[in-house]
């Protein structure tokens, strides 16, 4: 065996030990609450990727979209075709509608469906896409959302996406990722591309 | 109109103006190179979400997986079923194999398929999942990868995922997101959950 290969093997052996120890320590079985926040690209997309993973295992996922409802949505086209139910707040971006009362009513109606899924133990994963904005704008009641998350079936996982996640949400979460925008094509004058950006 | 609604509308009108101006300024049409890096959860998942989006629009995507090949992969189950081609480096995590020569050969073989797709303009999106590790370990040549990315079809988008993306990759990229780990269920003793973590 070459010296390089020998060193490589020693180094990798140590990494393997550390990984194996962590895996051995993590034995609690429960649904996971994940918050994906931050100002970078890919928060909703990451949520949809996990939905695709869940469905690919023959498990059940449901998606609640609180904002992007009026866009032609590639993920929804694909995932609805394979049986994922969607609840969509169809009013589009809040800065397009500019009407507080109709937005609040739409958010509340969408949330009613979310609550049904958050009580249904046959649903393995619920994606609450962009719900953080509904809380920032007070379209939904934070206490009510927290209570619904706390009381969900114990093996159900939930993903919450959106900028500016409330501290009470991140405290309740098991896993929190922050997506940071390092640079963005849009800022360099490149148009949003179908199949990539939307 | 109530005073609250009036203020809300003024604020949203301003946001709308800013968004509309940015959209008007971004008119260049081209494929986008996105790097998703950082130590947080959801980098590959975000890449798979964009693949689902692309396919949902009836466009063509291809996936090259440089590490997670031996896992039961929910995303692959679903996406292969709807016609997405996968090239998978089947040797698993590098700290499991502990053999530099066989890992290098496997990485090189997988990269040959990636190069074919990076020259094929019928492919709208190529996901190079976890390729950053192949570069950190010198399993692949950085210059060769950079050249292939630079010479790809002009409307093709590429997503590169993995920790520790090389500076030359992030410089070349149009969009760079860093996923930061704020907290992780695994560290709190919660076992990785099928359909969620893998």
Coordinates of C-alpha atoms in Angstrom, one line a residue:
Chain A
X1 CA 0.0 0.0 0.0
X2 CA 1.4 3.4 -0.9
X3 CA 2.1 5.9 1.8
X4 CA -0.5 8.3 0.4
X5 CA -3.2 5.6 0.4
X6 CA -2.2 4.7 4.0
X7 CA -2.6 8.3 5.2
X8 CA -5.9 8.6 3.3
X9 CA -7.2 5.4 4.9
X10 CA -6.2 6.5 8.4
X11 CA -7.9 9.9 7.9
X12 CA -11.1 8.3 6.6
X13 CA -11.1 5.7 9.3
X14 CA -11.2 8.5 11.9
X15 CA -14.1 10.3 10.0
X16 CA -16.0 7.0 9.8
X17 CA -15.6 6.5 13.6
X18 CA -16.9 9.9 14.4
X19 CA -19.9 9.5 12.0
X20 CA -20.6 6.0 13.4
X21 CA -20.6 7.3 17.0
X22 CA -23.0 10.1 16.1
X23 CA -25.3 7.6 14.4
X24 CA -25.2 5.3 17.4
X25 CA -26.1 8.2 19.7
X26 CA -29.1 9.3 17.6
X27 CA -31.7 6.7 18.2
X28 CA -34.9 8.7 19.0
X29 CA -37.6 8.0 16.5
X30 CA -39.9 11.0 15.9
X31 CA -41.2 13.3 13.2
X32 CA -39.0 16.2 12.6
X33 CA -39.9 19.9 12.4
X34 CA -37.6 21.7 10.0
X35 CA -37.4 25.4 9.5
X36 CA -35.7 26.7 6.3
X37 CA -35.2 30.4 6.5
X38 CA -32.8 33.1 5.4
X39 CA -32.7 35.5 2.3
X40 CA -31.1 33.0 -0.1
X41 CA -32.5 31.1 -3.1
X42 CA -33.7 27.5 -2.6
X43 CA -35.8 27.4 0.6
X44 CA -39.1 26.3 -1.0
X45 CA -37.2 24.2 -3.5
X46 CA -35.5 22.3 -0.7
X47 CA -38.9 21.7 0.8
X48 CA -40.2 20.4 -2.5
X49 CA -37.2 18.1 -2.8
X50 CA -38.0 16.5 0.5
X51 CA -41.6 16.0 -0.6
X52 CA -40.3 14.3 -3.8
X53 CA -38.1 12.1 -1.6
X54 CA -41.0 11.2 0.7
X55 CA -43.2 10.3 -2.2
X56 CA -40.4 8.3 -3.8
X57 CA -40.4 6.0 -0.8
X58 CA -44.2 5.4 -1.2
X59 CA -45.0 7.6 1.8
X60 CA -47.6 10.4 2.0
X61 CA -46.9 14.1 1.8
X62 CA -49.1 17.2 1.6
X63 CA -48.2 20.7 0.5
X64 CA -49.7 24.0 1.6
X65 CA -48.5 27.0 -0.5
X66 CA -49.2 30.3 1.1
X67 CA -47.8 32.6 -1.6
X68 CA -46.7 31.3 -5.0
X69 CA -50.1 30.0 -5.9
X70 CA -50.7 32.0 -9.1
X71 CA -47.4 31.1 -10.8
X72 CA -47.1 28.2 -13.2
X73 CA -45.5 25.8 -10.8
X74 CA -43.3 23.0 -12.2
X75 CA -43.1 21.2 -8.8
X76 CA -46.8 21.2 -8.4
X77 CA -47.4 19.9 -12.0
X78 CA -45.1 16.9 -11.2
X79 CA -46.1 16.2 -7.6
X80 CA -49.9 16.5 -8.1
X81 CA -49.5 14.0 -10.9
X82 CA -48.1 11.5 -8.5
X83 CA -50.8 12.1 -5.9
X84 CA -49.6 14.8 -3.6
X85 CA -52.5 16.9 -2.4
X86 CA -51.9 20.7 -2.6
X87 CA -53.7 23.5 -0.7
X88 CA -52.9 26.7 -2.5
X89 CA -53.5 30.3 -1.5
X90 CA -54.3 31.6 -4.9
X91 CA -53.9 35.4 -4.3
X92 CA -50.3 35.6 -5.4
X93 CA -47.6 37.8 -3.8
X94 CA -48.9 40.1 -1.1
X95 CA -47.3 43.1 -2.8
X96 CA -49.3 42.3 -5.9
X97 CA -52.7 42.1 -4.2
X98 CA -52.2 45.1 -1.8
X99 CA -55.3 44.3 0.1
X100 CA -55.0 43.3 3.7
X101 CA -58.5 42.0 4.2
X102 CA -58.7 39.7 1.2
X103 CA -55.2 38.4 1.9
X104 CA -56.1 37.6 5.5
X105 CA -59.2 35.8 4.4
X106 CA -57.2 33.8 1.9
X107 CA -54.5 32.9 4.4
X108 CA -57.1 31.8 6.9
X109 CA -58.9 29.6 4.4
X110 CA -55.6 27.9 3.4
X111 CA -54.7 27.4 7.0
X112 CA -57.9 25.5 7.7
X113 CA -56.7 22.8 5.2
X114 CA -53.2 22.8 6.8
X115 CA -54.8 22.2 10.2
X116 CA -56.6 19.1 8.9
X117 CA -53.4 17.6 7.6
X118 CA -51.6 18.5 10.8
X119 CA -54.0 16.2 12.6
X120 CA -53.9 13.3 10.1
X121 CA -51.4 10.6 11.1
X122 CA -51.6 9.1 7.6
X123 CA -49.7 12.1 6.3
X124 CA -46.0 11.6 6.9
X125 CA -44.8 15.0 5.8
X126 CA -46.5 18.4 5.6
X127 CA -44.8 21.3 3.8
X128 CA -46.0 24.7 5.0
X129 CA -44.4 26.7 2.2
X130 CA -43.8 30.4 2.9
X131 CA -46.0 30.4 6.0
X132 CA -43.5 32.7 7.8
X133 CA -44.8 35.7 5.8
X134 CA -48.4 35.0 6.9
X135 CA -47.1 35.3 10.5
X136 CA -45.1 38.4 9.9
X137 CA -48.1 40.1 8.4
X138 CA -50.4 38.8 11.2
X139 CA -52.6 37.1 8.6
X140 CA -52.4 34.0 10.8
X141 CA -52.2 33.8 14.6
X142 CA -48.7 32.6 15.8
X143 CA -50.1 30.9 18.9
X144 CA -52.6 28.9 16.8
X145 CA -49.8 27.8 14.4
X146 CA -47.4 26.8 17.3
X147 CA -50.2 24.8 19.0
X148 CA -51.1 22.9 15.8
X149 CA -47.4 22.0 15.3
X150 CA -47.0 20.9 18.9
X151 CA -50.1 18.7 18.8
X152 CA -49.4 17.0 15.4
X153 CA -49.0 13.2 15.2
X154 CA -45.6 12.2 16.8
X155 CA -44.2 10.6 13.6
X156 CA -45.3 13.4 11.3
X157 CA -42.6 15.7 9.9
X158 CA -43.2 19.3 9.0
X159 CA -41.2 21.7 6.9
X160 CA -41.7 25.4 7.3
X161 CA -40.2 27.8 4.8
X162 CA -39.8 31.5 4.3
X163 CA -37.7 34.5 5.3
X164 CA -37.7 35.9 8.8
X165 CA -38.9 32.8 10.7
X166 CA -40.3 33.9 14.1
X167 CA -38.0 33.0 17.1
X168 CA -40.8 30.8 18.6
X169 CA -40.8 28.7 15.4
X170 CA -37.0 28.2 15.3
X171 CA -37.0 27.4 19.0
X172 CA -39.7 24.7 18.5
X173 CA -37.9 23.3 15.4
X174 CA -35.6 20.3 15.6
X175 CA -33.6 21.4 12.5
X176 CA -33.1 24.9 11.4
X177 CA -31.3 25.8 8.2
X178 CA -30.6 29.4 7.1
X179 CA -30.1 29.9 3.3
X180 CA -27.8 32.8 2.8
X181 CA -27.7 34.7 -0.4
X182 CA -24.0 35.0 -1.5
X183 CA -24.8 36.2 -5.0
X184 CA -27.8 36.0 -7.3
X185 CA -28.0 35.9 -11.1
X186 CA -31.0 38.3 -11.0
X187 CA -28.9 41.0 -9.5
X188 CA -26.5 40.6 -12.4
X189 CA -29.2 41.3 -14.9
X190 CA -30.1 37.7 -15.8
X191 CA -33.8 37.0 -16.3
X192 CA -35.5 34.4 -14.2
X193 CA -35.4 31.1 -16.3
X194 CA -38.3 28.7 -16.6
X195 CA -37.5 25.3 -15.3
X196 CA -34.9 26.8 -13.1
X197 CA -36.1 29.8 -11.2
X198 CA -39.8 29.0 -11.5
Chain B
X1 CA -60.9 52.3 3.3
X2 CA -59.5 52.0 6.9
X3 CA -56.3 53.8 7.8
X4 CA -54.6 50.5 8.5
X5 CA -55.5 49.2 5.0
X6 CA -54.4 52.5 3.5
X7 CA -50.9 52.3 5.1
X8 CA -50.7 48.6 4.2
X9 CA -51.5 49.4 0.6
X10 CA -48.9 52.3 0.4
X11 CA -46.2 50.0 1.8
X12 CA -47.0 47.2 -0.6
X13 CA -47.2 49.6 -3.5
X14 CA -43.6 50.6 -2.8
X15 CA -42.4 47.0 -2.6
X16 CA -44.2 46.2 -5.8
X17 CA -42.4 49.2 -7.5
X18 CA -39.0 48.0 -6.4
X19 CA -39.7 44.4 -7.5
X20 CA -41.0 45.6 -10.9
X21 CA -38.0 47.8 -11.5
X22 CA -35.6 44.8 -10.7
X23 CA -37.6 42.5 -13.1
X24 CA -37.4 45.2 -15.8
X25 CA -33.6 45.4 -15.4
X26 CA -33.0 41.7 -15.6
X27 CA -33.6 40.8 -19.2
X28 CA -30.5 38.7 -20.1
X29 CA -31.6 35.1 -21.2
X30 CA -29.1 32.4 -20.3
X31 CA -28.6 29.2 -18.5
X32 CA -27.7 29.7 -14.8
X33 CA -24.9 28.2 -12.9
X34 CA -25.9 27.8 -9.2
X35 CA -23.7 26.7 -6.4
X36 CA -25.4 25.5 -3.2
X37 CA -22.8 25.1 -0.5
X38 CA -22.4 25.4 3.3
X39 CA -22.6 23.0 6.2
X40 CA -26.4 23.0 6.6
X41 CA -29.1 20.5 5.7
X42 CA -30.9 20.7 2.3
X43 CA -28.3 21.4 -0.4
X44 CA -28.9 18.2 -2.5
X45 CA -32.6 18.4 -1.6
X46 CA -32.8 21.9 -3.1
X47 CA -31.1 20.6 -6.2
X48 CA -33.6 17.8 -6.5
X49 CA -36.4 20.2 -6.0
X50 CA -35.2 22.2 -9.0
X51 CA -35.0 19.0 -11.0
X52 CA -38.6 18.3 -10.1
X53 CA -39.6 21.8 -11.1
X54 CA -37.8 21.5 -14.5
X55 CA -39.4 18.1 -15.3
X56 CA -42.8 19.4 -14.2
X57 CA -42.5 22.0 -17.0
X58 CA -41.9 19.2 -19.5
X59 CA -38.2 20.2 -19.8
X60 CA -35.2 17.8 -19.6
X61 CA -33.0 17.4 -16.6
X62 CA -30.2 14.9 -15.8
X63 CA -28.7 14.0 -12.4
X64 CA -25.1 13.1 -11.5
X65 CA -24.7 11.8 -8.0
X66 CA -21.2 11.7 -6.8
X67 CA -21.7 10.3 -3.3
X68 CA -25.1 9.1 -2.1
X69 CA -25.3 6.3 -4.6
X70 CA -25.6 3.3 -2.3
X71 CA -28.5 4.8 -0.2
X72 CA -32.1 4.0 -0.9
X73 CA -32.9 7.3 -2.6
X74 CA -36.5 8.5 -2.6
X75 CA -35.8 11.3 -5.0
X76 CA -34.2 8.9 -7.5
X77 CA -37.2 6.5 -7.2
X78 CA -39.6 9.3 -8.2
X79 CA -37.5 11.1 -10.8
X80 CA -36.3 8.1 -12.7
X81 CA -39.9 7.0 -12.9
X82 CA -40.7 10.2 -14.8
X83 CA -37.7 9.8 -17.1
X84 CA -34.8 11.7 -15.5
X85 CA -31.5 9.9 -16.3
X86 CA -29.2 9.4 -13.4
X87 CA -25.4 8.7 -13.3
X88 CA -24.6 7.4 -9.9
X89 CA -21.2 6.8 -8.3
X90 CA -22.1 3.7 -6.4
X91 CA -19.2 3.5 -4.0
X92 CA -21.0 5.4 -1.2
X93 CA -19.5 7.8 1.2
X94 CA -15.7 8.2 0.9
X95 CA -15.2 7.5 4.6
X96 CA -16.9 4.2 4.1
X97 CA -14.8 3.0 1.3
X98 CA -11.4 4.3 2.6
X99 CA -9.7 3.5 -0.7
X100 CA -8.3 6.3 -2.7
X101 CA -7.6 4.5 -5.9
X102 CA -11.0 2.9 -6.3
X103 CA -12.8 6.1 -5.3
X104 CA -10.8 8.1 -7.9
X105 CA -11.7 5.6 -10.6
X106 CA -15.4 5.7 -9.7
X107 CA -15.4 9.5 -9.6
X108 CA -13.7 9.6 -13.1
X109 CA -16.2 7.1 -14.6
X110 CA -19.1 9.1 -13.2
X111 CA -17.6 12.4 -14.5
X112 CA -17.4 11.0 -18.1
X113 CA -21.2 10.8 -18.1
X114 CA -21.5 14.3 -16.7
X115 CA -19.3 15.6 -19.5
X116 CA -21.6 14.1 -22.1
X117 CA -24.6 15.8 -20.6
X118 CA -22.7 19.1 -20.2
X119 CA -22.3 19.1 -24.1
X120 CA -25.9 18.2 -24.8
X121 CA -28.1 21.2 -25.5
X122 CA -31.3 19.1 -25.3
X123 CA -30.6 18.8 -21.5
X124 CA -32.0 22.0 -19.9
X125 CA -30.6 21.3 -16.4
X126 CA -27.8 19.2 -15.0
X127 CA -27.5 18.5 -11.3
X128 CA -23.9 17.7 -10.2
X129 CA -24.7 16.5 -6.7
X130 CA -21.9 16.6 -4.2
X131 CA -19.2 17.1 -6.8
X132 CA -17.4 19.6 -4.5
X133 CA -16.0 16.7 -2.4
X134 CA -14.6 15.1 -5.6
X135 CA -12.6 18.3 -6.1
X136 CA -11.6 18.6 -2.5
X137 CA -10.2 15.1 -2.6
X138 CA -8.6 15.6 -6.0
X139 CA -10.6 12.7 -7.4
X140 CA -11.5 15.1 -10.3
X141 CA -9.4 17.8 -11.9
X142 CA -10.7 21.3 -11.1
X143 CA -9.5 22.8 -14.4
X144 CA -11.3 20.1 -16.4
X145 CA -14.6 20.7 -14.4
X146 CA -14.4 24.5 -14.8
X147 CA -13.7 24.2 -18.6
X148 CA -16.7 21.8 -19.0
X149 CA -18.9 24.3 -17.1
X150 CA -17.7 27.3 -19.2
X151 CA -18.2 25.5 -22.5
X152 CA -21.7 24.1 -21.8
X153 CA -24.7 25.1 -24.1
X154 CA -25.6 28.7 -23.3
X155 CA -29.2 28.0 -22.2
X156 CA -28.3 25.0 -20.1
X157 CA -28.5 25.5 -16.3
X158 CA -26.3 23.6 -13.9
X159 CA -26.5 23.1 -10.1
X160 CA -23.4 22.2 -8.1
X161 CA -23.9 21.1 -4.5
X162 CA -21.7 20.2 -1.6
X163 CA -19.7 21.7 1.3
X164 CA -16.6 23.7 0.7
X165 CA -17.2 24.8 -2.9
X166 CA -13.9 25.9 -4.4
X167 CA -13.5 29.7 -4.8
X168 CA -13.1 29.2 -8.6
X169 CA -16.5 27.5 -8.7
X170 CA -18.3 30.3 -6.7
X171 CA -16.6 32.9 -8.8
X172 CA -17.8 31.3 -12.0
X173 CA -21.4 30.8 -10.6
X174 CA -24.2 33.2 -11.3
X175 CA -26.0 32.3 -8.1
X176 CA -24.4 31.1 -4.9
X177 CA -26.4 30.1 -1.8
X178 CA -24.9 29.0 1.4
X179 CA -27.0 26.8 3.7
X180 CA -26.0 27.4 7.2
X181 CA -26.7 24.8 10.0
X182 CA -28.4 26.7 12.8
X183 CA -29.5 23.5 14.6
X184 CA -29.9 19.9 13.6
X185 CA -32.2 17.1 15.0
X186 CA -29.4 14.6 14.6
X187 CA -27.3 16.5 17.2
X188 CA -30.2 16.3 19.6
X189 CA -30.3 12.5 19.4
X190 CA -33.1 12.1 16.9
X191 CA -32.5 9.3 14.4
X192 CA -32.5 10.1 10.6
X193 CA -36.1 9.5 9.4
X194 CA -37.0 7.7 6.2
X195 CA -38.8 10.0 3.8
X196 CA -37.4 13.0 5.5
X197 CA -33.7 12.7 6.0
X198 CA -33.1 10.1 3.2

